[in-house]
CSV table of C-alpha atoms in Angstrom, one decimal:
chain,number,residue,atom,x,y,z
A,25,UNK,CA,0.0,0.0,0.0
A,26,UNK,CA,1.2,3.4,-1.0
A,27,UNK,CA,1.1,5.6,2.6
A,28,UNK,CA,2.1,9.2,3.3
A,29,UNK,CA,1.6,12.2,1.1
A,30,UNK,CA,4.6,13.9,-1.2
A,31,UNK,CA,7.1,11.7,1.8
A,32,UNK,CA,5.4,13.3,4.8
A,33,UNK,CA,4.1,11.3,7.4
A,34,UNK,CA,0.4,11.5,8.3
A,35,UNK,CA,-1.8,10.5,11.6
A,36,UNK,CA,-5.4,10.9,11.9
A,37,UNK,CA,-6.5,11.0,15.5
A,38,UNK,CA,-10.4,9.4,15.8
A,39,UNK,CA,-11.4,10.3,19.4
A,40,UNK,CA,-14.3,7.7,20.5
A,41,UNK,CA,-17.0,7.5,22.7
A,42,UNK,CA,-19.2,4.5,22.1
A,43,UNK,CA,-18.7,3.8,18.3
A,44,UNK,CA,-18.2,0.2,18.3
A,45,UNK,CA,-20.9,0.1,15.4
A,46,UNK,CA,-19.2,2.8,13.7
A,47,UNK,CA,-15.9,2.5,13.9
A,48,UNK,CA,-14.7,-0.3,11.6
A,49,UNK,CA,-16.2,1.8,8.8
A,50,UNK,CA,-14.4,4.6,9.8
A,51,UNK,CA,-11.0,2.7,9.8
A,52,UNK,CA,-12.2,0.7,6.6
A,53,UNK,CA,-12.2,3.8,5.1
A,54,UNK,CA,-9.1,5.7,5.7
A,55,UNK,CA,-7.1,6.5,2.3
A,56,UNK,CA,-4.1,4.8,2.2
A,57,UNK,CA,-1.3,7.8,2.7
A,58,UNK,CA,-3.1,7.7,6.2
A,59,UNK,CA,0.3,5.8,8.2
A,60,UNK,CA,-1.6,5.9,11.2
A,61,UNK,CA,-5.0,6.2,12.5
A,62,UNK,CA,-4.8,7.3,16.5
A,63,UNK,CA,-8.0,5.6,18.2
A,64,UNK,CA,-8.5,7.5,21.6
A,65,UNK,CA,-11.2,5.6,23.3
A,66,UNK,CA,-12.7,8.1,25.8
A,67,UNK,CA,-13.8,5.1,28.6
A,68,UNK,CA,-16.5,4.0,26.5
A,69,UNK,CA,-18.7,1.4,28.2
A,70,UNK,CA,-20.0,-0.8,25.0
A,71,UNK,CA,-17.2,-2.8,22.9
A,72,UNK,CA,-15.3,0.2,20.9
A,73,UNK,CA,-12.1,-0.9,22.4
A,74,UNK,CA,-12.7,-4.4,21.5
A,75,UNK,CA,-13.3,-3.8,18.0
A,76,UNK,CA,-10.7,-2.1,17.8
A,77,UNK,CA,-8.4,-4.8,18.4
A,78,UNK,CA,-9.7,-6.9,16.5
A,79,UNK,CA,-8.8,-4.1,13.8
A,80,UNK,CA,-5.5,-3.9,14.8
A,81,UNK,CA,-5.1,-7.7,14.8
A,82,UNK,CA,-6.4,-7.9,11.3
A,83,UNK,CA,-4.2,-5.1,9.9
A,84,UNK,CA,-1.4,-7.6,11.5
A,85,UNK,CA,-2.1,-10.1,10.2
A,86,UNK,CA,-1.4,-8.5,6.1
A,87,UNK,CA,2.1,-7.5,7.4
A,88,UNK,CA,4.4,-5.3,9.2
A,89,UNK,CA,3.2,-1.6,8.3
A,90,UNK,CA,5.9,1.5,7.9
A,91,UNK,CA,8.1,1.8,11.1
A,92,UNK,CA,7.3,5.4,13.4
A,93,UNK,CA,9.6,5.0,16.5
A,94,UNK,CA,9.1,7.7,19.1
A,95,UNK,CA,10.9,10.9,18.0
A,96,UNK,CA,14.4,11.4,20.5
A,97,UNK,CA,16.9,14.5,20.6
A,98,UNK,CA,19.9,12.9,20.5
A,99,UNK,CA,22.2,15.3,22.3
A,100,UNK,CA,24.9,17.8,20.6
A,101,UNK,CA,27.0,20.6,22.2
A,102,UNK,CA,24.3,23.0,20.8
A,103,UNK,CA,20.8,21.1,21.9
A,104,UNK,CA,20.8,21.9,25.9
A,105,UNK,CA,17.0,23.8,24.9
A,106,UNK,CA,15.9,20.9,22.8
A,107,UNK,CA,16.1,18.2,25.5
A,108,UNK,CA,14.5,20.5,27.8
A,109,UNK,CA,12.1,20.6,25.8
A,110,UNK,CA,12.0,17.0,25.6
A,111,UNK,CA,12.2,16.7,29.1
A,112,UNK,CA,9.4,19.3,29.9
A,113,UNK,CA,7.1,17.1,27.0
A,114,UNK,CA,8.0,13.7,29.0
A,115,UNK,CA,6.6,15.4,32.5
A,116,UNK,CA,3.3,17.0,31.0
A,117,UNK,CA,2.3,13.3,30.6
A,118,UNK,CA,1.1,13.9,34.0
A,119,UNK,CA,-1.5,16.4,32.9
A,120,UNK,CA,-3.4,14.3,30.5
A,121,UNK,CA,-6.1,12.1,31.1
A,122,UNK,CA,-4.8,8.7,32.9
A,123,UNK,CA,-4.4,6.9,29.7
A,124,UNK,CA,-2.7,3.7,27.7
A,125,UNK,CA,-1.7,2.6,25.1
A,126,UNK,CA,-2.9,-0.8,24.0
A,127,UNK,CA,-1.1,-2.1,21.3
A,128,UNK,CA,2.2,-4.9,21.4
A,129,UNK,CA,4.1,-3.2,18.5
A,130,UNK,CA,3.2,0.2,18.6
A,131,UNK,CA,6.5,0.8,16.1
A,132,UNK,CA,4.9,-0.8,12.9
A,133,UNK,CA,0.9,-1.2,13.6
A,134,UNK,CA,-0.9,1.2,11.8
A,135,UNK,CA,-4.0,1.3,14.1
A,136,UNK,CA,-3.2,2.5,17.5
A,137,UNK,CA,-5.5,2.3,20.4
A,138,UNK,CA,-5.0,4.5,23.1
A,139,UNK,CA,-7.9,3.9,26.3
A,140,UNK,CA,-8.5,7.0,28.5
A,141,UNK,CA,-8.9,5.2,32.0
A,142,UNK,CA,-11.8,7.8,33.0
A,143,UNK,CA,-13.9,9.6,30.7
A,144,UNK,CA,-12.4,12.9,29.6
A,145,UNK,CA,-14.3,14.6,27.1
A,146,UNK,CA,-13.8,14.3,23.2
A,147,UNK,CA,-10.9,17.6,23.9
A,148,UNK,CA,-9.4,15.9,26.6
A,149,UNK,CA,-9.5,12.9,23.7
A,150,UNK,CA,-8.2,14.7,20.9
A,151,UNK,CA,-5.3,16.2,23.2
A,152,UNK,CA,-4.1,12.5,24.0
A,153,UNK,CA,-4.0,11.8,20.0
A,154,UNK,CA,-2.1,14.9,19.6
A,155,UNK,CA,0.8,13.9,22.1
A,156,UNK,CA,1.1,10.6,20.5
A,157,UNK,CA,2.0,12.3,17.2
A,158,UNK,CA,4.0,15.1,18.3
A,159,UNK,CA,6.3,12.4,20.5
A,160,UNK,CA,6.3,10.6,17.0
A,161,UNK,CA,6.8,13.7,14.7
A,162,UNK,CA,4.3,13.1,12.4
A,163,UNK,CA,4.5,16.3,10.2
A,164,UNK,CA,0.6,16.4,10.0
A,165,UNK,CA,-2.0,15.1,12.0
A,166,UNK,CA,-5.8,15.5,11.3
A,167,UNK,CA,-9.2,14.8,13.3
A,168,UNK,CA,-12.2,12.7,12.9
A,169,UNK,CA,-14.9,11.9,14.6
A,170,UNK,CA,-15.7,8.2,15.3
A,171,UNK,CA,-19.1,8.3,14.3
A,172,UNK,CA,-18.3,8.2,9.8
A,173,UNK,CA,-19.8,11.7,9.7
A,174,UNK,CA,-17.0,13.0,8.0
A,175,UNK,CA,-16.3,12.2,4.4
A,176,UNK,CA,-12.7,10.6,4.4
A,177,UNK,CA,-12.4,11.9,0.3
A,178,UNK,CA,-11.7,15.3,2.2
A,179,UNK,CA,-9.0,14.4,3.9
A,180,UNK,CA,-6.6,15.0,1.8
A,181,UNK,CA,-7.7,18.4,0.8
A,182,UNK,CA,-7.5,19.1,4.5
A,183,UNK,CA,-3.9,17.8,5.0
A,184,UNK,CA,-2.5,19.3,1.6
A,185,UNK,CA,-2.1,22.8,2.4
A,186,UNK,CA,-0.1,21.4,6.3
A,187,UNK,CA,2.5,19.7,3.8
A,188,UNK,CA,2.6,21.8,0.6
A,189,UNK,CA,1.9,24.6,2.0
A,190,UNK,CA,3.5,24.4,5.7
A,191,UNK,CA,-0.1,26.3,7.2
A,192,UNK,CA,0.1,25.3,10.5
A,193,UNK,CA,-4.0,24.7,11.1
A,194,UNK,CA,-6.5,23.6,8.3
A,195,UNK,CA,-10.1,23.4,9.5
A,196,UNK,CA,-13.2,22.2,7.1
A,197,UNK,CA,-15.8,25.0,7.0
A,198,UNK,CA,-19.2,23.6,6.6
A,199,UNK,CA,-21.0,27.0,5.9
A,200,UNK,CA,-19.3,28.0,2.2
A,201,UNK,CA,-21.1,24.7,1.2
A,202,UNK,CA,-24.1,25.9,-0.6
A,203,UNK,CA,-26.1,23.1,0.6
A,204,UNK,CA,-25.2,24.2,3.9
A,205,UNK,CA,-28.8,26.2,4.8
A,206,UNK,CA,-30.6,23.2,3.3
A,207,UNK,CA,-29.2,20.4,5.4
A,208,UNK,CA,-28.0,22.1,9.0
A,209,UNK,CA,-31.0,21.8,11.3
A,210,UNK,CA,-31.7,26.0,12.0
A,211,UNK,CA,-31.1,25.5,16.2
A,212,UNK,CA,-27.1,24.3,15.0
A,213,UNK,CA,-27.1,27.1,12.6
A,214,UNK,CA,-27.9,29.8,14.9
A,215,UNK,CA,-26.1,28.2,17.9
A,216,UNK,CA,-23.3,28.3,15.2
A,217,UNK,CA,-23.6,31.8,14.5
A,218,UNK,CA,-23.2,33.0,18.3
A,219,UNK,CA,-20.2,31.1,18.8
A,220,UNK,CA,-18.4,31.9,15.9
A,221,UNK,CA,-19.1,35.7,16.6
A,222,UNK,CA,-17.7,35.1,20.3
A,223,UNK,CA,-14.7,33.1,18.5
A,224,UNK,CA,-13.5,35.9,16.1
A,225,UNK,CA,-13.4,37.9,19.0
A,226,UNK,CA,-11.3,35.7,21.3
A,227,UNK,CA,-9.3,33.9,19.1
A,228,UNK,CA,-8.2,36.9,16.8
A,229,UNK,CA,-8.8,34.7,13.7
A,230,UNK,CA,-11.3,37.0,12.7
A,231,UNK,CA,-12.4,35.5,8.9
A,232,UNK,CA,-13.0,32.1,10.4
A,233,UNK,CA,-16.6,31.1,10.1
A,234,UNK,CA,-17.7,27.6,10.5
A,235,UNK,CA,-16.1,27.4,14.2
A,236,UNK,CA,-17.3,24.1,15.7
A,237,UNK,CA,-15.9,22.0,13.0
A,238,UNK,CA,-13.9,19.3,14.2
A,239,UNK,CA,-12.9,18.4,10.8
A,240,UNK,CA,-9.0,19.8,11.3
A,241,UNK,CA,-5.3,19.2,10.2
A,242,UNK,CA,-2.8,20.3,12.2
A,243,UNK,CA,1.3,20.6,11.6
A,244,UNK,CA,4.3,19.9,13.9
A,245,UNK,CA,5.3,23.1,14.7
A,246,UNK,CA,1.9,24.4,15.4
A,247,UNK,CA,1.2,21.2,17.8
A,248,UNK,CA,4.5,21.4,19.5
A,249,UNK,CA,4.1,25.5,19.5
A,250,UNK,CA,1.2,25.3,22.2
A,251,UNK,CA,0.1,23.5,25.5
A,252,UNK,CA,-1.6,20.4,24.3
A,253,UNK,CA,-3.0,19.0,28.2
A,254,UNK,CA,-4.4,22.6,28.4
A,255,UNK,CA,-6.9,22.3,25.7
A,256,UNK,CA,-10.1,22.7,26.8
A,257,UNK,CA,-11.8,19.2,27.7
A,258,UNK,CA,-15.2,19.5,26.9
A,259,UNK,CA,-17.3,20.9,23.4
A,260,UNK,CA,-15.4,24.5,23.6
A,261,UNK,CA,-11.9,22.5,22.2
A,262,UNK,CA,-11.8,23.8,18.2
A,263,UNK,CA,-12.9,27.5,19.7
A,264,UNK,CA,-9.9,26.6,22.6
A,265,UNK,CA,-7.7,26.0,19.8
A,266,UNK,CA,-8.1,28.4,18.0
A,267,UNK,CA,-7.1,30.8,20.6
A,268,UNK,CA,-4.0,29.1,21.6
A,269,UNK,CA,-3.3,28.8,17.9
A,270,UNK,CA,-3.1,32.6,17.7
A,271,UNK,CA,-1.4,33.7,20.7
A,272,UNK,CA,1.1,31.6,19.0
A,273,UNK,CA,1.3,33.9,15.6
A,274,UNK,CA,0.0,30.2,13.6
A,275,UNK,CA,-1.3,30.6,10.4
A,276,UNK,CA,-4.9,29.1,9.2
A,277,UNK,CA,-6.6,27.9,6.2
A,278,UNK,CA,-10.4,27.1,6.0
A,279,UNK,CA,-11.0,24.6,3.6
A,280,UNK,CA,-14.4,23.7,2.4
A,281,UNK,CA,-16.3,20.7,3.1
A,282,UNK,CA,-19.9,19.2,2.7
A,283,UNK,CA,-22.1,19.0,5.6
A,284,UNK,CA,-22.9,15.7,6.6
A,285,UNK,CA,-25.7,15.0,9.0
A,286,UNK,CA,-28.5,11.7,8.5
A,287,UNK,CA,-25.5,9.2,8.9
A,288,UNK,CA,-27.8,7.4,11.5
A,289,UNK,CA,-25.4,9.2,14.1
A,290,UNK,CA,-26.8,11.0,17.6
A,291,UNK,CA,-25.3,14.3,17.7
A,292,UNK,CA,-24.2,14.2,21.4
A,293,UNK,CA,-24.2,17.9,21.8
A,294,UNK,CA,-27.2,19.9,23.8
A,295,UNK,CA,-27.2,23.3,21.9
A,296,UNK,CA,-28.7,25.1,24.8
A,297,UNK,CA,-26.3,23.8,27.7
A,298,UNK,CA,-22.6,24.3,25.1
A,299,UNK,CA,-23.7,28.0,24.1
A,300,UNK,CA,-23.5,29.4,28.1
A,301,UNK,CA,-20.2,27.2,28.8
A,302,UNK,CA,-18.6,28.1,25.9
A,303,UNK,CA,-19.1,31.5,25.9
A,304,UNK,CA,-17.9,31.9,29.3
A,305,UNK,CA,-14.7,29.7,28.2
A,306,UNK,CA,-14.5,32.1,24.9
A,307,UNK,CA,-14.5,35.5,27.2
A,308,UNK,CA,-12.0,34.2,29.8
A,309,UNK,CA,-9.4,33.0,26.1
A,310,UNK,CA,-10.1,36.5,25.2
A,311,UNK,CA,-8.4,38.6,28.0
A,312,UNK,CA,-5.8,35.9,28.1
A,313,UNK,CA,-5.2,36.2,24.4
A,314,UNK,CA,-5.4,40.2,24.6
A,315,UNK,CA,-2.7,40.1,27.5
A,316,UNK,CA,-0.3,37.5,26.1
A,317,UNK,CA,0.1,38.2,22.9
A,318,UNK,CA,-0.1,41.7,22.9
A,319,UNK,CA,1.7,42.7,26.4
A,320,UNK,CA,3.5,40.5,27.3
A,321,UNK,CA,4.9,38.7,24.1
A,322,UNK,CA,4.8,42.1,22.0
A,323,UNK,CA,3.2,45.8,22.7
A,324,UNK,CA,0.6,46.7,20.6
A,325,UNK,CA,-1.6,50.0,20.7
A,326,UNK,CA,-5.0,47.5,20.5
A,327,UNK,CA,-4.1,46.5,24.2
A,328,UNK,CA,-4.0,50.2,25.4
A,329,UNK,CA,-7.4,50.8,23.3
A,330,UNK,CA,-9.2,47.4,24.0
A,331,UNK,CA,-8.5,48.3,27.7
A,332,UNK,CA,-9.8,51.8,27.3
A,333,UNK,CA,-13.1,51.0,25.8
A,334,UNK,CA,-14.4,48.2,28.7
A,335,UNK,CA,-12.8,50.7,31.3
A,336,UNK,CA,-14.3,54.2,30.2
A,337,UNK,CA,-17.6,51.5,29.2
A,338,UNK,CA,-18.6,50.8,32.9
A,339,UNK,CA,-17.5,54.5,34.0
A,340,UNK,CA,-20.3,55.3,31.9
A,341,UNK,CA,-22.6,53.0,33.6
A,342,UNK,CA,-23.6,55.2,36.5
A,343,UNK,CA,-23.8,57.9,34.2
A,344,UNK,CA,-26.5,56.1,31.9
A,345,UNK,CA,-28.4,55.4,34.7
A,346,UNK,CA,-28.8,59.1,36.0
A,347,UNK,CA,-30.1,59.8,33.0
A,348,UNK,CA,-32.2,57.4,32.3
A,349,UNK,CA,-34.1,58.0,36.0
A,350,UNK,CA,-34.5,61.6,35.3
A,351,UNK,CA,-35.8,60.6,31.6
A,352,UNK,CA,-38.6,58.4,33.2
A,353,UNK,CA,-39.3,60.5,36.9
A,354,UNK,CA,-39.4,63.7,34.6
A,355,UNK,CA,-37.1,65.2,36.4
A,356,UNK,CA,-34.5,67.9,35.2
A,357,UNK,CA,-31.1,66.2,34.0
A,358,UNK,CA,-28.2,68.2,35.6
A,359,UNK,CA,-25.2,68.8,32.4
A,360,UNK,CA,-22.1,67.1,34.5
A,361,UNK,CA,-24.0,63.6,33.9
A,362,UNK,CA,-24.8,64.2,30.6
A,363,UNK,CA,-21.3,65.8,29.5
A,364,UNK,CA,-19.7,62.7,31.2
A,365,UNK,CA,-21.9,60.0,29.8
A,366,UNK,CA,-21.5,61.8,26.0
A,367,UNK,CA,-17.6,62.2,27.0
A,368,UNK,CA,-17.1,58.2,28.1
A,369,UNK,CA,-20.1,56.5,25.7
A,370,UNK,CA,-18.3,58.4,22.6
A,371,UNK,CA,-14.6,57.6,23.3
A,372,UNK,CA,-15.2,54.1,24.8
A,373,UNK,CA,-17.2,53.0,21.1
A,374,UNK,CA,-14.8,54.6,19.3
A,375,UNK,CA,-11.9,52.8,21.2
A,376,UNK,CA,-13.5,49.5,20.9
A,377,UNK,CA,-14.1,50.3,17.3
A,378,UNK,CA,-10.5,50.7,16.7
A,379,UNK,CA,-8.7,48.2,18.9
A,380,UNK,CA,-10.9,45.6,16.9
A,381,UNK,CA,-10.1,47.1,13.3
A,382,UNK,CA,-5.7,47.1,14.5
A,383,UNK,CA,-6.6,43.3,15.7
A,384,UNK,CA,-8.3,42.3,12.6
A,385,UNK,CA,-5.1,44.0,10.6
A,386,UNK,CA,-3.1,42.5,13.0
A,387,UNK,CA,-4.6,38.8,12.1
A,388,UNK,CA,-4.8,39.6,8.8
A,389,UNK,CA,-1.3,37.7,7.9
A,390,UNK,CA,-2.2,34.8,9.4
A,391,UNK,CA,-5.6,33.9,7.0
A,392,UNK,CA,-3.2,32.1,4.2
């Protein structure tokens, strides 16, 4: 079998919960430059693990596959940072989910099965996948879902621009599809809208649209460039990663994709209960991001102006209100509230205004 794509290697990480029905198709139909498919079993209670040994033992059984030993600095006069690094990536193990990997010859099987011992969340998942590549180097590494909702004929459009292109995050974007408003039930749409609205925002990665896509390819030196255990565990992870994506200056392609729903899958996402939780998680990525990347790694003007507008913006608060009371009671308004609130209201729009048009320039490099 022909495996990698233009002599780069190529993972796929498939985090599982409860797909034993589903997952044998998903494997089945992995192209071939796929050299290995990462199972992350999130603690599922039904037979998903055992099926997919019974993969692995099958795959066996045709051969030994290409060999991926884990990737080691060997040490040189001028490497003292590198095996820290190493070092630092070898503790962080500690973070993850309690976790193991199944398989007797994890060098040459091309289906690895990694169990999460409890039950993490399909981020928590995903991040596990995501170490087992970057210890192995795999130059690009994509995500699908266990369930066969994605169309594996994608892949490769997904993964091309990571290893042509060196774009260090590809995502699929659902919405460009223009069967996208006839198949998406309306309650994803909407709940789709919000969130990418709040993401633009937090993440700084202000063209992206189709945010909760977990259709992604991701390079080496984007993966090794962030915090992989602190992705966020839960349904917030792609908005998550996009936000630690930016804060480290990575660059993004959306690449377009067809919408797949009716696949006889249950979408285990409760629209009403993500949309509060992930908005809180996007607000809280939003400071951090504002302050990281553009104090503390590198001073930009927007952090002096995105400051200004939330400051002078509750200033005007009491202002407002004074107003307001004397608008309803009647009442006479007295000028000092009414200079203030014009004074604050004004400049605090107008600094929001411009703090968001120097981010979006700021970002703009990074859209490949």
């Amino acid at each position: 079998a022909h495996s990698m794509l233009k002599g780069k290697t190529v993972a796929v990480v498939v985090p599982c919960y409860n797909e034993e029905s589903q997952i044998g198709f998903v494997v089945d139909t992995m192209p071939d430059f796929v050299d290995r498919i990462v199972v992350v079993n999130d603690c599922s209670p039904d037979r998903t693990a055992e099926v997919v040994k019974e993969l692995i033992a099958r795959d066996r059984a045709k051969g030994e596959g290409k060999r991926i030993p884990p990737y080691k600095v060997e040490r040189t006069r001028w490497n003292e940072a590198e095996l820290v690094l190493q070092e630092e990536s070898e503790r962080e193990m500690a973070h993850y989910v309690p976790s193991e990997v199944v398989n007797d010859h994890p060098e040459t099987d091309r289906i690895i099965l990694i169990n999460n011992l409890k039950n993490g969340g399909v981020g928590a998942g995903i991040a596990r996948g995501y170490k087992w590549c970057q210890d192995h180097a795999i130059a690009c590494t994509a995500v699908m879902a266990g369930d066969g909702q994605m169309d594996p004929h994608e892949l490769e459009s997904i993964c091309l621009p990571v290893i042509d292109e060196g774009i260090d995050y590809v995502k699929g974007n659902r919405l460009i599809h223009r069967s996208a408003w006839l198949v998406i039930p309306r309650v994803r749409f909407f709940g789709n809208s919000i969130l990418s609205i709040l993401t633009k925002l937090a993440s700084g990665y202000w063209r992206v649209s189709d945010t909760q896509t977990g259709y992604t390819a991701i390079g080496l030196r984007a993966m090794q460039a962030i915090k992989l255990h602190r992705i966020y565990r839960s349904y917030g992870m792609p908005n998550d990663m996009l936000v630690k994506l930016n804060i480290a200056q990575c660059t993004l392609r959306e690449v377009e994709i067809k919408p797949v729903y009716r696949v006889g899958e249950q979408s285990k996402m409760k629209v009403m209960k993500v949309i509060p939780r992930v908005s809180r998680l996007l607000i809280k990525s939003f400071f951090i991001r504002l302050w990281r990347k553009y104090l503390f790694k590198d001073f930009h003007p927007l952090f002096v102006f995105y400051n200004y507008a939330f400051l002078a913006g509750i200033v005007t608060i009491p202002y407002a209100y004074k107003i307001i009371k004397a608008f309803i009671t009647g009442a006479q308004v007295n000028t000092e509230p009414l200079i203030a609130f014009l004074f604050l209201a004004t400049s605090s729009f107008q600094a929001l205004i411009f703090a968001m048009w120097m981010d979006m320039q700021d970002n703009e490099r990074l859209y490949k």
